[in-house]
């Protein structure tokens, strides 16, 4: 099986495709930006990476979301 790396840097790739599965690196918003803006930036980044990999969010198997403050959970959800 081949491994395809997208948006590579010396340290990591933003997405990797292996065995028909797309793995994304952690996507974050701009530090210091309001919570909703950071969330939207991260979700937009995910959309772009999935599109570049030939997929979209309708094919997600799993997502892990880390919130700095659980008080933000209702707004994010």
Short mmCIF file of C-alpha atoms in Angstrom, two decimals:
data_model
loop_
_atom_site.label_atom_id
_atom_site.label_comp_id
_atom_site.label_asym_id
_atom_site.label_seq_id
_atom_site.Cartn_x
_atom_site.Cartn_y
_atom_site.Cartn_z
CA UNK A 1 0.00 0.00 0.00
CA UNK A 2 1.14 3.49 -0.71
CA UNK A 3 1.14 6.46 1.62
CA UNK A 4 0.19 9.83 0.16
CA UNK A 5 1.09 12.93 2.17
CA UNK A 6 -0.54 16.29 1.47
CA UNK A 7 0.68 19.73 2.54
CA UNK A 8 4.01 18.36 3.75
CA UNK A 9 6.52 20.28 5.82
CA UNK A 10 9.82 19.18 7.31
CA UNK A 11 7.98 18.18 10.50
CA UNK A 12 4.62 16.78 9.42
CA UNK A 13 1.85 16.52 6.84
CA UNK A 14 -1.57 18.11 7.27
CA UNK A 15 -3.21 15.00 5.84
CA UNK A 16 -2.09 11.48 5.01
CA UNK A 17 -3.95 8.92 2.91
CA UNK A 18 -3.21 5.25 3.53
CA UNK A 19 -5.33 2.22 2.74
CA UNK A 20 -8.21 4.42 1.60
CA UNK A 21 -8.36 6.23 4.95
CA UNK A 22 -7.55 9.93 5.35
CA UNK A 23 -5.83 11.03 8.54
CA UNK A 24 -5.74 14.73 9.39
CA UNK A 25 -3.31 16.53 11.67
CA UNK A 26 -4.81 18.65 14.45
CA UNK A 27 -6.54 21.70 13.02
CA UNK A 28 -6.78 24.85 15.13
CA UNK A 29 -7.87 28.44 14.74
CA UNK A 30 -5.80 31.56 15.22
CA UNK A 31 -4.53 31.83 18.80
CA UNK A 32 -6.22 34.68 20.65
CA UNK A 33 -9.17 34.85 18.24
CA UNK A 34 -12.67 34.52 19.70
CA UNK A 35 -13.84 30.95 20.33
CA UNK A 36 -16.43 30.91 17.55
CA UNK A 37 -13.91 32.26 15.02
CA UNK A 38 -11.31 29.65 16.02
CA UNK A 39 -13.90 26.89 15.73
CA UNK A 40 -14.98 28.04 12.27
CA UNK A 41 -11.36 28.30 11.11
CA UNK A 42 -10.66 24.73 12.24
CA UNK A 43 -13.80 23.39 10.56
CA UNK A 44 -12.99 25.28 7.34
CA UNK A 45 -9.48 23.83 7.37
CA UNK A 46 -10.91 20.32 7.76
CA UNK A 47 -13.26 20.90 4.81
CA UNK A 48 -10.36 22.05 2.61
CA UNK A 49 -8.09 19.16 3.58
CA UNK A 50 -10.81 16.59 2.98
CA UNK A 51 -11.66 18.14 -0.40
CA UNK A 52 -7.96 18.08 -1.40
CA UNK A 53 -7.96 14.40 -0.42
CA UNK A 54 -11.06 13.64 -2.51
CA UNK A 55 -13.53 13.40 0.35
CA UNK A 56 -15.81 15.41 2.64
CA UNK A 57 -17.25 15.38 6.17
CA UNK A 58 -20.07 13.01 5.20
CA UNK A 59 -17.46 10.21 5.24
CA UNK A 60 -16.01 10.90 8.71
CA UNK A 61 -15.48 7.88 10.91
CA UNK A 62 -14.25 9.73 13.99
CA UNK A 63 -13.46 13.23 15.20
CA UNK A 64 -11.72 14.19 18.42
CA UNK A 65 -12.37 17.75 19.56
CA UNK A 66 -10.44 19.40 22.36
CA UNK A 67 -11.97 22.44 24.05
CA UNK A 68 -9.89 24.62 26.34
CA UNK A 69 -12.99 25.39 28.38
CA UNK A 70 -15.97 23.04 28.73
CA UNK A 71 -18.16 26.12 29.14
CA UNK A 72 -17.75 26.49 25.35
CA UNK A 73 -19.28 23.05 24.68
CA UNK A 74 -22.89 24.22 24.13
CA UNK A 75 -21.75 26.88 21.63
CA UNK A 76 -19.54 24.42 19.77
CA UNK A 77 -22.08 21.62 19.76
#
